[in-house]
Short mmCIF file of N, CA and C in Angstrom, two decimals:
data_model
loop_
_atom_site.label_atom_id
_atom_site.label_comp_id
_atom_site.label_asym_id
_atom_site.label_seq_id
_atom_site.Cartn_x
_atom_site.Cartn_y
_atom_site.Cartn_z
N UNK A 1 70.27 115.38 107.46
CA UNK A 1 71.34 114.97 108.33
C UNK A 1 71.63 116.09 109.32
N UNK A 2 72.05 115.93 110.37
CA UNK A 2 71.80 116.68 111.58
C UNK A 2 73.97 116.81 111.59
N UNK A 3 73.84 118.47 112.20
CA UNK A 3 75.38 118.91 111.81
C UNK A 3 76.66 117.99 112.63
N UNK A 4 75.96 117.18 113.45
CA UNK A 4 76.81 115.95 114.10
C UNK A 4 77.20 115.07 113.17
N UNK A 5 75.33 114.57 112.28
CA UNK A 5 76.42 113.88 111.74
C UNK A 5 77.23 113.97 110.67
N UNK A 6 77.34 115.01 110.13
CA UNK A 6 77.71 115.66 109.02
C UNK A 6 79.09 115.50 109.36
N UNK A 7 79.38 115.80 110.58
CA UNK A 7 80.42 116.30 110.94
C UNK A 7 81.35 114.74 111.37
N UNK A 8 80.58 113.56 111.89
CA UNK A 8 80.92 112.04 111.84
C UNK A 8 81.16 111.98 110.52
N UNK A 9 80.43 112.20 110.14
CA UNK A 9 80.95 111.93 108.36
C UNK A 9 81.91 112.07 107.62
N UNK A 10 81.89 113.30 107.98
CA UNK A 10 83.21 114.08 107.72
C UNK A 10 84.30 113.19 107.99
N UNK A 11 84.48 113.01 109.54
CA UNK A 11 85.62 112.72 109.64
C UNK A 11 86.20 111.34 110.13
N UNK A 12 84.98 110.66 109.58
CA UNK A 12 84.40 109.41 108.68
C UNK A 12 85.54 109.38 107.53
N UNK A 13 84.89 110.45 106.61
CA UNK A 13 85.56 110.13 104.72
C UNK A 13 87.44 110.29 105.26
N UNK A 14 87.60 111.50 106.31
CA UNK A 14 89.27 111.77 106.66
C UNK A 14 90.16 110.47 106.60
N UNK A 15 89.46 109.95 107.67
CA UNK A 15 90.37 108.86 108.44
C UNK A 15 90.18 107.85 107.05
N UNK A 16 89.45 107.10 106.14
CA UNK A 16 89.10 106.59 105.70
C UNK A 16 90.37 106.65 104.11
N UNK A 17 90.35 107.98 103.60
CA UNK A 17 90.83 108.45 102.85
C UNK A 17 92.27 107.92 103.40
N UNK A 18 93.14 108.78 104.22
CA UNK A 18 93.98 108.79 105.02
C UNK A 18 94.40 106.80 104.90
N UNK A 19 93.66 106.29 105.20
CA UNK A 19 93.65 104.63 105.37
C UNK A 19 94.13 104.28 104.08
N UNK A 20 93.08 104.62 103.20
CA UNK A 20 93.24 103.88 101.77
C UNK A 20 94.39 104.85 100.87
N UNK A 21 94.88 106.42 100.93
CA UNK A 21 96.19 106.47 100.57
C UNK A 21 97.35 105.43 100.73
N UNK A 22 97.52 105.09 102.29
CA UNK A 22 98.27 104.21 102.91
C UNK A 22 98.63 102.95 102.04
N UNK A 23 97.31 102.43 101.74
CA UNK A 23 96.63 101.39 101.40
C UNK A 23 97.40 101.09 99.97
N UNK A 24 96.78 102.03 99.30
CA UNK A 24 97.82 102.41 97.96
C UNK A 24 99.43 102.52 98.11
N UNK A 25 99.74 103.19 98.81
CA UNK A 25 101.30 103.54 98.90
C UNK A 25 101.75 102.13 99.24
N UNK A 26 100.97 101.42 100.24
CA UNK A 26 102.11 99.71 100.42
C UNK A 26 101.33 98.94 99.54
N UNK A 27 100.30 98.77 98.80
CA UNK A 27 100.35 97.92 97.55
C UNK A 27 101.25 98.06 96.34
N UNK A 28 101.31 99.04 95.85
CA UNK A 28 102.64 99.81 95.06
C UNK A 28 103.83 99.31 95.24
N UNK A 29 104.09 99.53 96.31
CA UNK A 29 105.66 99.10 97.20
C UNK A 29 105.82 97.75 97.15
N UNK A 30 104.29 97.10 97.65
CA UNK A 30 104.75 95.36 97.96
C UNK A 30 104.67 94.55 96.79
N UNK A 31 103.95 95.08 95.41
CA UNK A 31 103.83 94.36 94.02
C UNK A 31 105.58 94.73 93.80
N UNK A 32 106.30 95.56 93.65
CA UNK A 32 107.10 95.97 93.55
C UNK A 32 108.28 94.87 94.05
N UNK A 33 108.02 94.90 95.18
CA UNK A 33 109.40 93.90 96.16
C UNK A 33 108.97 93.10 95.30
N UNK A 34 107.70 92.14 95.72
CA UNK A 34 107.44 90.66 95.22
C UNK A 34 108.04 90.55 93.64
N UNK A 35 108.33 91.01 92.60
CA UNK A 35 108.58 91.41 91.34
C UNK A 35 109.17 90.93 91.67
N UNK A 36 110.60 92.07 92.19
CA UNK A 36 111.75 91.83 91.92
C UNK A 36 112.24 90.49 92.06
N UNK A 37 111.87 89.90 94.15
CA UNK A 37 112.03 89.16 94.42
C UNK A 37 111.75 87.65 93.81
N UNK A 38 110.90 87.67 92.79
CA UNK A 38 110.77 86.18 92.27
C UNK A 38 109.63 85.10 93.07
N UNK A 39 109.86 84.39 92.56
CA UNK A 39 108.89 83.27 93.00
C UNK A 39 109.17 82.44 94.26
N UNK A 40 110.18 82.44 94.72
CA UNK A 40 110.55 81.97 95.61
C UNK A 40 111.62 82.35 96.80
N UNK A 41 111.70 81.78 97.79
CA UNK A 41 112.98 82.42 98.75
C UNK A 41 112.53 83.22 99.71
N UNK A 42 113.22 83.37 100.91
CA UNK A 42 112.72 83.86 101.94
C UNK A 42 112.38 85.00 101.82
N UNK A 43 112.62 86.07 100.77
CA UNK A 43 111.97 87.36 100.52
C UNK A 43 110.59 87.52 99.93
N UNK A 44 110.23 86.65 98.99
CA UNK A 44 108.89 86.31 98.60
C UNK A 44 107.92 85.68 99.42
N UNK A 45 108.25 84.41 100.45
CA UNK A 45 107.62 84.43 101.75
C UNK A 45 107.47 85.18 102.72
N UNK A 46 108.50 85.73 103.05
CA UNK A 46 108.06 87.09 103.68
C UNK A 46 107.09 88.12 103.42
N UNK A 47 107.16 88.44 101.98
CA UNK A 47 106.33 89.44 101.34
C UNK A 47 105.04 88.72 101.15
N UNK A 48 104.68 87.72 101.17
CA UNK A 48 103.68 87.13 100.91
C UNK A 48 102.76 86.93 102.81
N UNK A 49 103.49 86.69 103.42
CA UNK A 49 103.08 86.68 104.91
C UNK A 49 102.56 88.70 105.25
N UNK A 50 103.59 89.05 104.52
CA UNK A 50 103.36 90.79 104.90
C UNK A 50 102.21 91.34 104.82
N UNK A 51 101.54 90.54 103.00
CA UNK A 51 100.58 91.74 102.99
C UNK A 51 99.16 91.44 103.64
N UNK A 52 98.60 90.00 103.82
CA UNK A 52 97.55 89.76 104.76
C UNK A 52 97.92 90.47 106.50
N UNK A 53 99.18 90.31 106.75
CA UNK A 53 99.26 91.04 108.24
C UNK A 53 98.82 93.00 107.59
N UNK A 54 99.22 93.38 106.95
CA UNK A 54 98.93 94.73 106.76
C UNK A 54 97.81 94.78 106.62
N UNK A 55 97.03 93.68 105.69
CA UNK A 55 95.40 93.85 105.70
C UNK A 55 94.64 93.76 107.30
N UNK A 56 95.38 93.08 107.88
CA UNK A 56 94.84 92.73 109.55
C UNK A 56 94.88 94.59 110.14
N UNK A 57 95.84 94.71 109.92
CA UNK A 57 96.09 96.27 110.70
C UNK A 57 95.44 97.13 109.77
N UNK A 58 95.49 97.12 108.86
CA UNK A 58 94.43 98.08 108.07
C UNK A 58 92.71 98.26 108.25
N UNK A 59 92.76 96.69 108.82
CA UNK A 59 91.36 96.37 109.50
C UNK A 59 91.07 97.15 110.99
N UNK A 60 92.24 97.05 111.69
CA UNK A 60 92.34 97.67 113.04
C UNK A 60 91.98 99.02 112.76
N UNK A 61 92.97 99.65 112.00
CA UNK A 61 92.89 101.05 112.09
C UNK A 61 91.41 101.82 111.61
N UNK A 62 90.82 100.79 110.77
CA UNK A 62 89.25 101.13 110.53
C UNK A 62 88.43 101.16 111.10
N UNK A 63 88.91 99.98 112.31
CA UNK A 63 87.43 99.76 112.94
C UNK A 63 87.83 100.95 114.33
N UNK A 64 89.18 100.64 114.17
CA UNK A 64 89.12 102.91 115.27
C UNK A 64 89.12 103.70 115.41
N UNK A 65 89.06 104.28 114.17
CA UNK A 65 88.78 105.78 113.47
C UNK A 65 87.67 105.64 112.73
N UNK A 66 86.96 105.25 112.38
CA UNK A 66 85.62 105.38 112.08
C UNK A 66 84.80 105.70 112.53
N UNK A 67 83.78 106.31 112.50
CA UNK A 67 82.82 107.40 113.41
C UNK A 67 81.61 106.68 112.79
N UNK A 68 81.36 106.84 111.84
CA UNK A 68 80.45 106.32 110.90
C UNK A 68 79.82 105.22 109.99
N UNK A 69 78.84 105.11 109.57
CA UNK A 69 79.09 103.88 108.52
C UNK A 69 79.70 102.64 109.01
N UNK A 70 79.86 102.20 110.45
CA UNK A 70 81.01 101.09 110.44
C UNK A 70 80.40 99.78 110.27
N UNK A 71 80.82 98.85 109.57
CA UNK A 71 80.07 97.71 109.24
C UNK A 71 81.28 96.76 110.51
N UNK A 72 81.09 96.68 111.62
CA UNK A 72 81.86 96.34 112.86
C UNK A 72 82.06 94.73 112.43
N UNK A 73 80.99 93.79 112.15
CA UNK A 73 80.74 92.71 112.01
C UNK A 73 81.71 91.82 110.76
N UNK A 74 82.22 92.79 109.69
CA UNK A 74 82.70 92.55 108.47
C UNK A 74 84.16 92.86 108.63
N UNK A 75 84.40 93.96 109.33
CA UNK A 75 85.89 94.26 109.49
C UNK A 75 86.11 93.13 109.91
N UNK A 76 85.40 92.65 111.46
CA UNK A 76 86.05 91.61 111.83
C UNK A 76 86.00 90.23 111.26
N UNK A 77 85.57 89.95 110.63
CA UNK A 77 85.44 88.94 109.72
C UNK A 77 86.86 88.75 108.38
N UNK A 78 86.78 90.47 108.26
CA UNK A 78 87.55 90.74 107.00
C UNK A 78 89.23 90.51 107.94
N UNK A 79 89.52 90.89 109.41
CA UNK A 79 90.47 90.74 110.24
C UNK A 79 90.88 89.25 110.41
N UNK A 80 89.47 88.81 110.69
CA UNK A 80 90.03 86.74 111.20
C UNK A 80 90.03 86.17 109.60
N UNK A 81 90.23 86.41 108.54
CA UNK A 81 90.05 85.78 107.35
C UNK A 81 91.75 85.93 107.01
N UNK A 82 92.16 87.53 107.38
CA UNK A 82 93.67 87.97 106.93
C UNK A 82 94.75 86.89 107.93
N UNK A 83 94.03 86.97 109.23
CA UNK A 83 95.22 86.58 110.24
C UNK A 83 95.48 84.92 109.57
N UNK A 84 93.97 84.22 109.07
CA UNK A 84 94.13 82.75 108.96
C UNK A 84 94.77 82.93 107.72
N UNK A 85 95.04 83.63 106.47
CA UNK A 85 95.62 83.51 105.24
C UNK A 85 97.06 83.74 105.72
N UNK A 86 97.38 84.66 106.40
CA UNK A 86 98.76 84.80 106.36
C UNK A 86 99.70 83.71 107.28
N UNK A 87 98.85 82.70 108.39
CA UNK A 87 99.36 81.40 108.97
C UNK A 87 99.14 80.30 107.46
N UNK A 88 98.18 80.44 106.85
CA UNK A 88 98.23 79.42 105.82
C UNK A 88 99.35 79.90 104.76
N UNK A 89 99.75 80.81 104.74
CA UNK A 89 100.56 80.86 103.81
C UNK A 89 101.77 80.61 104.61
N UNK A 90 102.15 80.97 105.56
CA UNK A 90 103.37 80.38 106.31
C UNK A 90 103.49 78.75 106.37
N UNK A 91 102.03 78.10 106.09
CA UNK A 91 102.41 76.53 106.22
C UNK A 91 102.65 76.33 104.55
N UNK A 92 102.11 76.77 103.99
CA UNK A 92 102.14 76.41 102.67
C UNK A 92 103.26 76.79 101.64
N UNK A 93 103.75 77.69 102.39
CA UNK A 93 105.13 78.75 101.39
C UNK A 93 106.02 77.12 100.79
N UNK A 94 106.30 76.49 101.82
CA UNK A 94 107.56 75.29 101.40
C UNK A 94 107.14 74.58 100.12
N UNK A 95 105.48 74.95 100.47
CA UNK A 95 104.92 73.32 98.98
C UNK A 95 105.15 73.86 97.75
N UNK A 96 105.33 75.23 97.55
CA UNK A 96 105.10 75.52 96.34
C UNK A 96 104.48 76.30 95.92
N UNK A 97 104.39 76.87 94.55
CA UNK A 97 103.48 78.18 94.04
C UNK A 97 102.36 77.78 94.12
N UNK A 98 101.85 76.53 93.40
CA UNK A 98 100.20 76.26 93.57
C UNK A 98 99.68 76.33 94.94
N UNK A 99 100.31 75.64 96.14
CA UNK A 99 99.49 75.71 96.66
C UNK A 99 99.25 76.52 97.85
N UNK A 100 100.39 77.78 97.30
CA UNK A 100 100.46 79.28 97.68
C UNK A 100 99.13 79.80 96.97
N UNK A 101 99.29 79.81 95.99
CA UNK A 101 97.91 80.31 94.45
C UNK A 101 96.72 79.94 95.49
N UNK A 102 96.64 79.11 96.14
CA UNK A 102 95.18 78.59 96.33
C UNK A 102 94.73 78.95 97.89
N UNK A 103 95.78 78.97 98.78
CA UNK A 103 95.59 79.87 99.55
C UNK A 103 95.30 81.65 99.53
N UNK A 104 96.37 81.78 98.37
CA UNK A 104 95.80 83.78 98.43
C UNK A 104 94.26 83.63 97.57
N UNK A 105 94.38 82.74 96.28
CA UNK A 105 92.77 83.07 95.88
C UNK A 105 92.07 82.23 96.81
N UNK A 106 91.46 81.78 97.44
CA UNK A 106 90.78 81.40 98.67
C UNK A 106 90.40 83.02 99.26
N UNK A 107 91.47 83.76 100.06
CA UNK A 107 91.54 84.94 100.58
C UNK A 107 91.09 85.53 99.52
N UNK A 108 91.57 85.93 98.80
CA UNK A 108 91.29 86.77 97.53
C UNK A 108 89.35 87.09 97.45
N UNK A 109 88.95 85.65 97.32
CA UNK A 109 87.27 86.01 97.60
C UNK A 109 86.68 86.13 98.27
N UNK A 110 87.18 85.10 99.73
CA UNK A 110 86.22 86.01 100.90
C UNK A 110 86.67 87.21 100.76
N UNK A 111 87.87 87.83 101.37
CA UNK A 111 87.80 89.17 101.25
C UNK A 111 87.57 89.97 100.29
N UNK A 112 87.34 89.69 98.90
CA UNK A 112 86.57 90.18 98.00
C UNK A 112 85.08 90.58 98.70
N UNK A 113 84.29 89.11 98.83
CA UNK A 113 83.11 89.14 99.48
C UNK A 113 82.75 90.09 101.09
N UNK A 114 83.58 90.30 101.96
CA UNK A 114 83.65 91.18 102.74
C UNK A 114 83.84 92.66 102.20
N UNK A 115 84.82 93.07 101.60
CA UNK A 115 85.04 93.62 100.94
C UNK A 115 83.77 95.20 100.34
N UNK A 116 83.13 94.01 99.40
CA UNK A 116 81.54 94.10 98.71
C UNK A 116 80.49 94.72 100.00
N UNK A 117 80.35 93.76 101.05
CA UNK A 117 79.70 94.61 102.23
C UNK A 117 79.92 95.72 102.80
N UNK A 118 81.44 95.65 103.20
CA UNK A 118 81.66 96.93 103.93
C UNK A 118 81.34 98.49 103.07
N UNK A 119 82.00 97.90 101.60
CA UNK A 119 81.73 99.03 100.66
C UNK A 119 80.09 99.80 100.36
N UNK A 120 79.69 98.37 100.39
CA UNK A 120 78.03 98.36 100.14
C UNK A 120 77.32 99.59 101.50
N UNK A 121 77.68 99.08 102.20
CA UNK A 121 76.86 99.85 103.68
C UNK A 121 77.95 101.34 104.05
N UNK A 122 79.19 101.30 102.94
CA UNK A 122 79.44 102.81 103.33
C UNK A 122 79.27 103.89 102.21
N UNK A 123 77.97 103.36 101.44
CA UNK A 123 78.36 104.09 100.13
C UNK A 123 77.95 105.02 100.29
N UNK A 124 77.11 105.77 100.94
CA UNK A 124 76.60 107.00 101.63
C UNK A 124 77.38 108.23 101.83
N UNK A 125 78.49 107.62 102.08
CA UNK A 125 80.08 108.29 102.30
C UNK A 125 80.79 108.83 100.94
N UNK A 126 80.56 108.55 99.92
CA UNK A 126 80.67 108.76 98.88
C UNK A 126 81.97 107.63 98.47
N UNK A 127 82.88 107.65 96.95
CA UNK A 127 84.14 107.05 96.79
C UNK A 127 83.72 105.64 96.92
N UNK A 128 82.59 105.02 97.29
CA UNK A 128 82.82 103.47 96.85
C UNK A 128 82.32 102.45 96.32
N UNK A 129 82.42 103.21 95.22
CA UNK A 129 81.54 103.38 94.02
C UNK A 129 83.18 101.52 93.70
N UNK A 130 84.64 102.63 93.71
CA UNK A 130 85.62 101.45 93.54
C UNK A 130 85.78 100.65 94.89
N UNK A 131 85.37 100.65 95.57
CA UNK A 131 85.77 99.88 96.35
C UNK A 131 84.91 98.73 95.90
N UNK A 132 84.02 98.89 95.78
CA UNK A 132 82.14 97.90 95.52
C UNK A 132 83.08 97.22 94.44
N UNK A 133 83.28 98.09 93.33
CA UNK A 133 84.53 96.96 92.26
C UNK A 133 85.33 96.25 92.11
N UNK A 134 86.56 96.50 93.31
CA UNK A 134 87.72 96.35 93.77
C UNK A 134 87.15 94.91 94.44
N UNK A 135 86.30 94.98 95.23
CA UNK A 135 85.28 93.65 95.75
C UNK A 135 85.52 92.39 94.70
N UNK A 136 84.49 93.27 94.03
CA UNK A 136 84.27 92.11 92.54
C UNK A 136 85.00 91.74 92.17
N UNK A 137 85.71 92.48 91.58
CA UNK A 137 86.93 91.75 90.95
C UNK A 137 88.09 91.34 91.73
N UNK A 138 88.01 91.12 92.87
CA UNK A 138 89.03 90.28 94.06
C UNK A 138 88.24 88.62 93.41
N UNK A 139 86.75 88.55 93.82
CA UNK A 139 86.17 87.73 94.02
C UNK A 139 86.52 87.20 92.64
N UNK A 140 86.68 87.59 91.06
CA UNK A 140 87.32 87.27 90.21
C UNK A 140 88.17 86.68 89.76
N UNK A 141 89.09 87.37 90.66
CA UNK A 141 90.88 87.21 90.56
C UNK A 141 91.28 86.06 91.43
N UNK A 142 90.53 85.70 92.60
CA UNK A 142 90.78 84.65 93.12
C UNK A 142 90.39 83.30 92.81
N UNK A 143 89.54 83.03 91.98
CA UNK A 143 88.75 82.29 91.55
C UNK A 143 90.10 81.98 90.13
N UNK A 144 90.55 82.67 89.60
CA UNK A 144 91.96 82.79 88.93
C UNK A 144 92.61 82.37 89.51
N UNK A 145 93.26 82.63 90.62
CA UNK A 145 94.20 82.22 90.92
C UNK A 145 94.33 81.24 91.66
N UNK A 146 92.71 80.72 91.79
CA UNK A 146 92.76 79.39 92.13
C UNK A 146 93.15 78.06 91.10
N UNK A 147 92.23 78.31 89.96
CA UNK A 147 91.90 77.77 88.85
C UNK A 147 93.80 78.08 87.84
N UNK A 148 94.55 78.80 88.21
CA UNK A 148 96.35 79.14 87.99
C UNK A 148 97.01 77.79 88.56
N UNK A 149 96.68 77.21 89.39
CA UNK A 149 97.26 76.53 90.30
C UNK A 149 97.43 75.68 89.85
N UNK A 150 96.50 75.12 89.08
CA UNK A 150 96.47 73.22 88.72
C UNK A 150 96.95 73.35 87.17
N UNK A 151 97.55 74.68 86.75
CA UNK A 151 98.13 74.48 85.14
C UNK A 151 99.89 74.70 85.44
N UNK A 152 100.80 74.41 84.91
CA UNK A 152 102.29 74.12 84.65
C UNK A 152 102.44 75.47 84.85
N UNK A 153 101.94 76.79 84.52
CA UNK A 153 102.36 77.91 84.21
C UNK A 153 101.71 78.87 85.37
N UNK A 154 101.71 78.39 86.88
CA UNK A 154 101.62 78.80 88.02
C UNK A 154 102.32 79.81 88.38
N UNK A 155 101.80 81.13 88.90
CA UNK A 155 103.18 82.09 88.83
C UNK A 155 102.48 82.71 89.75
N UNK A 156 103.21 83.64 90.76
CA UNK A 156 103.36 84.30 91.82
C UNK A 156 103.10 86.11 91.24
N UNK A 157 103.62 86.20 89.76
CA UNK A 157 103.85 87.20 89.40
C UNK A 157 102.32 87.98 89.21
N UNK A 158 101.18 86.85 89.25
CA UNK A 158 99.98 87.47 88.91
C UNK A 158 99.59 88.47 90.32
N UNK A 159 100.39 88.27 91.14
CA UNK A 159 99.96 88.73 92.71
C UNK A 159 100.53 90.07 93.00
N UNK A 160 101.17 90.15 92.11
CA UNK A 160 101.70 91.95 92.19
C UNK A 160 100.69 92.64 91.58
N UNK A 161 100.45 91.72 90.38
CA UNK A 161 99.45 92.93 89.37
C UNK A 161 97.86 92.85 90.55
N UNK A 162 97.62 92.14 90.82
CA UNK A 162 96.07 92.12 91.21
C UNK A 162 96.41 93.14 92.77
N UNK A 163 97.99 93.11 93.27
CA UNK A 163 97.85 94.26 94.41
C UNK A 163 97.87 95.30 94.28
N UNK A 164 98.26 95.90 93.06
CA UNK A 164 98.77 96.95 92.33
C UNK A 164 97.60 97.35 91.70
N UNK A 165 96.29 97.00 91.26
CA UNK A 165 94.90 96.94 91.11
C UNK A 165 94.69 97.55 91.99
N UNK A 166 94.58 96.60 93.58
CA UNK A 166 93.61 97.05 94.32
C UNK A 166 94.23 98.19 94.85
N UNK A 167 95.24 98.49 94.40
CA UNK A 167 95.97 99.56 95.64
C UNK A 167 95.34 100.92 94.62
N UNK A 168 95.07 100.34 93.56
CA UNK A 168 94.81 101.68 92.62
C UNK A 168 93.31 102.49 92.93
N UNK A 169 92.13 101.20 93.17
CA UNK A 169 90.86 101.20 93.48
C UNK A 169 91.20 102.00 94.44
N UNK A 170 91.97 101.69 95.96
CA UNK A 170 91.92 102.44 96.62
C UNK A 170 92.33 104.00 96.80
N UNK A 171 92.94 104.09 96.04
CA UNK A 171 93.58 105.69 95.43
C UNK A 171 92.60 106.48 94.65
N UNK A 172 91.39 105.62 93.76
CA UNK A 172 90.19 106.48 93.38
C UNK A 172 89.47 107.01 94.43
N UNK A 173 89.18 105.50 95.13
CA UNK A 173 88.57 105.50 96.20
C UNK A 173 88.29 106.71 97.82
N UNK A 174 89.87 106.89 97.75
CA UNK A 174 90.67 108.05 98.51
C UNK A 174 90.35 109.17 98.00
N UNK A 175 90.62 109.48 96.31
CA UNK A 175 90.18 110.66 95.57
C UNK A 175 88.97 110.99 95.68
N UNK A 176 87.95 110.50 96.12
CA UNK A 176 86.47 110.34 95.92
C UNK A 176 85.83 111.40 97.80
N UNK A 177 86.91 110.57 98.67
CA UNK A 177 86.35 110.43 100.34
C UNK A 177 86.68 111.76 100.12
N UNK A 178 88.09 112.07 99.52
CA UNK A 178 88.62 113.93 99.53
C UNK A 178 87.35 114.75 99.38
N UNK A 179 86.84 114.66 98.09
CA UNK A 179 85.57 115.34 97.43
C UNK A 179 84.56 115.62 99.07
N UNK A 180 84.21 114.06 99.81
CA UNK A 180 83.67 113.95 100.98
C UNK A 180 83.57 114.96 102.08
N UNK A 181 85.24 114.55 102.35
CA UNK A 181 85.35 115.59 103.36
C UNK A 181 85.69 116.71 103.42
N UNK A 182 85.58 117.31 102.08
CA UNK A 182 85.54 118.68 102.04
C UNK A 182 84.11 119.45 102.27
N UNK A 183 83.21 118.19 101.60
CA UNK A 183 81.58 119.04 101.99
C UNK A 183 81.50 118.87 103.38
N UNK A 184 81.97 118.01 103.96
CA UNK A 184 81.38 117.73 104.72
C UNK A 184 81.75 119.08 106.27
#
C-alpha cells in the first residue's frame, strides 16, 4: 500500500469510527425513549419515524467522509430503502403494531442485506468483522419481526432490543476502526 493510501485509510477508519460511536450513542438513547414511551402515541411514532431518518443521515455522512473503501452504490440504496421505511411507517403508525412490525422487518432485511455488502467490501479497513454480523442478524431479526406480526403477542418492545444490538455491533465495530487508525 502506497503512504496515500495508508493515509485514505486512515482517515477512512477516523471518520468511520467517529460515525458508528454516534451510531451507538443514538441507538442507546432511542431503545431507551421507545421503552419508556410504549407501544403507542405520538411519542412512539415519532421515535419510530426518527430512527430510519437518522439511518438516512448516517448514510449521508458516510458517503462524505469516506476516502476509502466506499461501496457508493449500497449507501445509496441503504439511503432510498431508510427514506421509503420511515414514509411507510408514517402511513402505517395509525393501523397498528403489526403492521408497523412488518414495515420495520421488511427494512430490517434489506438493510441487513445492504448492510452485509458495505461491510463485506470494507473489511480491509479492519472492525467489520461486527458489522458483517450486525448484517446477519438484522436479516434475522426482521424476518422476526415480520413473522411477530400475525401472532396476538405483537410488540414494539422487540425494537429497542434489536437497536440496542445494533448500536452495540457498532461500538465493537468503532473499537476495532480505533486499533485502524492508529496504524494507520
Amino acid at each position: 500500500m502506497t503512504t496515500v493510501a495508508v493515509m485514505n485509510a486512515g482517515r477512512t477508519a477516523v471518520a468511520l469510527r467517529n460515525l458508528y460511536v454516534v451510531r451507538f450513542g443514538f441507538a442507546l438513547i432511542w431503545a431507551v425513549l421507545l421503552f419508556l414511551a410504549g407501544a403507542s402515541g405520538p411519542v412512539s411514532t415519532a421515535l419510530l419515524v426518527i430512527y430510519p431518518l437518522f439511518d438516512v443521515a448516517a448514510a449521508i455522512v458516510d458517503l462524505r467522509s469516506s476516502t476509502t473503501a466506499r461501496p457508493t452504490a449500497a449507501l445509496y440504496v441503504n439511503l432510498a430503502l431508510s427514506l421509503l421505511t420511515a414514509v411507510g411507517l408514517v402511513v402505517t403508525a395509525g393501523s397498528g403494531v403489526p403492521a408497523v412490525l412488518r414495515v420495520w422487518g421488511a427494512w430490517a432485511i434489506t438493510a441487513g442485506i445492504v448492510q452485509l455488502i458495505v461491510a463485506v467490501s470494507r473489511r480491509g479497513l479492519g472492525g467489520q468483522w461486527a458489522m458483517i454480523l450486525s448484517g446477519a442478524i438484522s436479516t434475522i431479526a426482521g424476518t422476526t419481526f415480520i413473522l411477530q406480526a400475525g401472532t396476538p403477542t405483537a410488540s414494539l418492545t422487540n425494537l429497542a432490543g434489536y437497536a440496542t444490538a445494533g448500536g452495540v455491533f457498532f461500538l465493537i465495530s468503532a473499537l476495532r476502526l480505533h486499533r485502524t487508525s492508529k496504524r494507520a
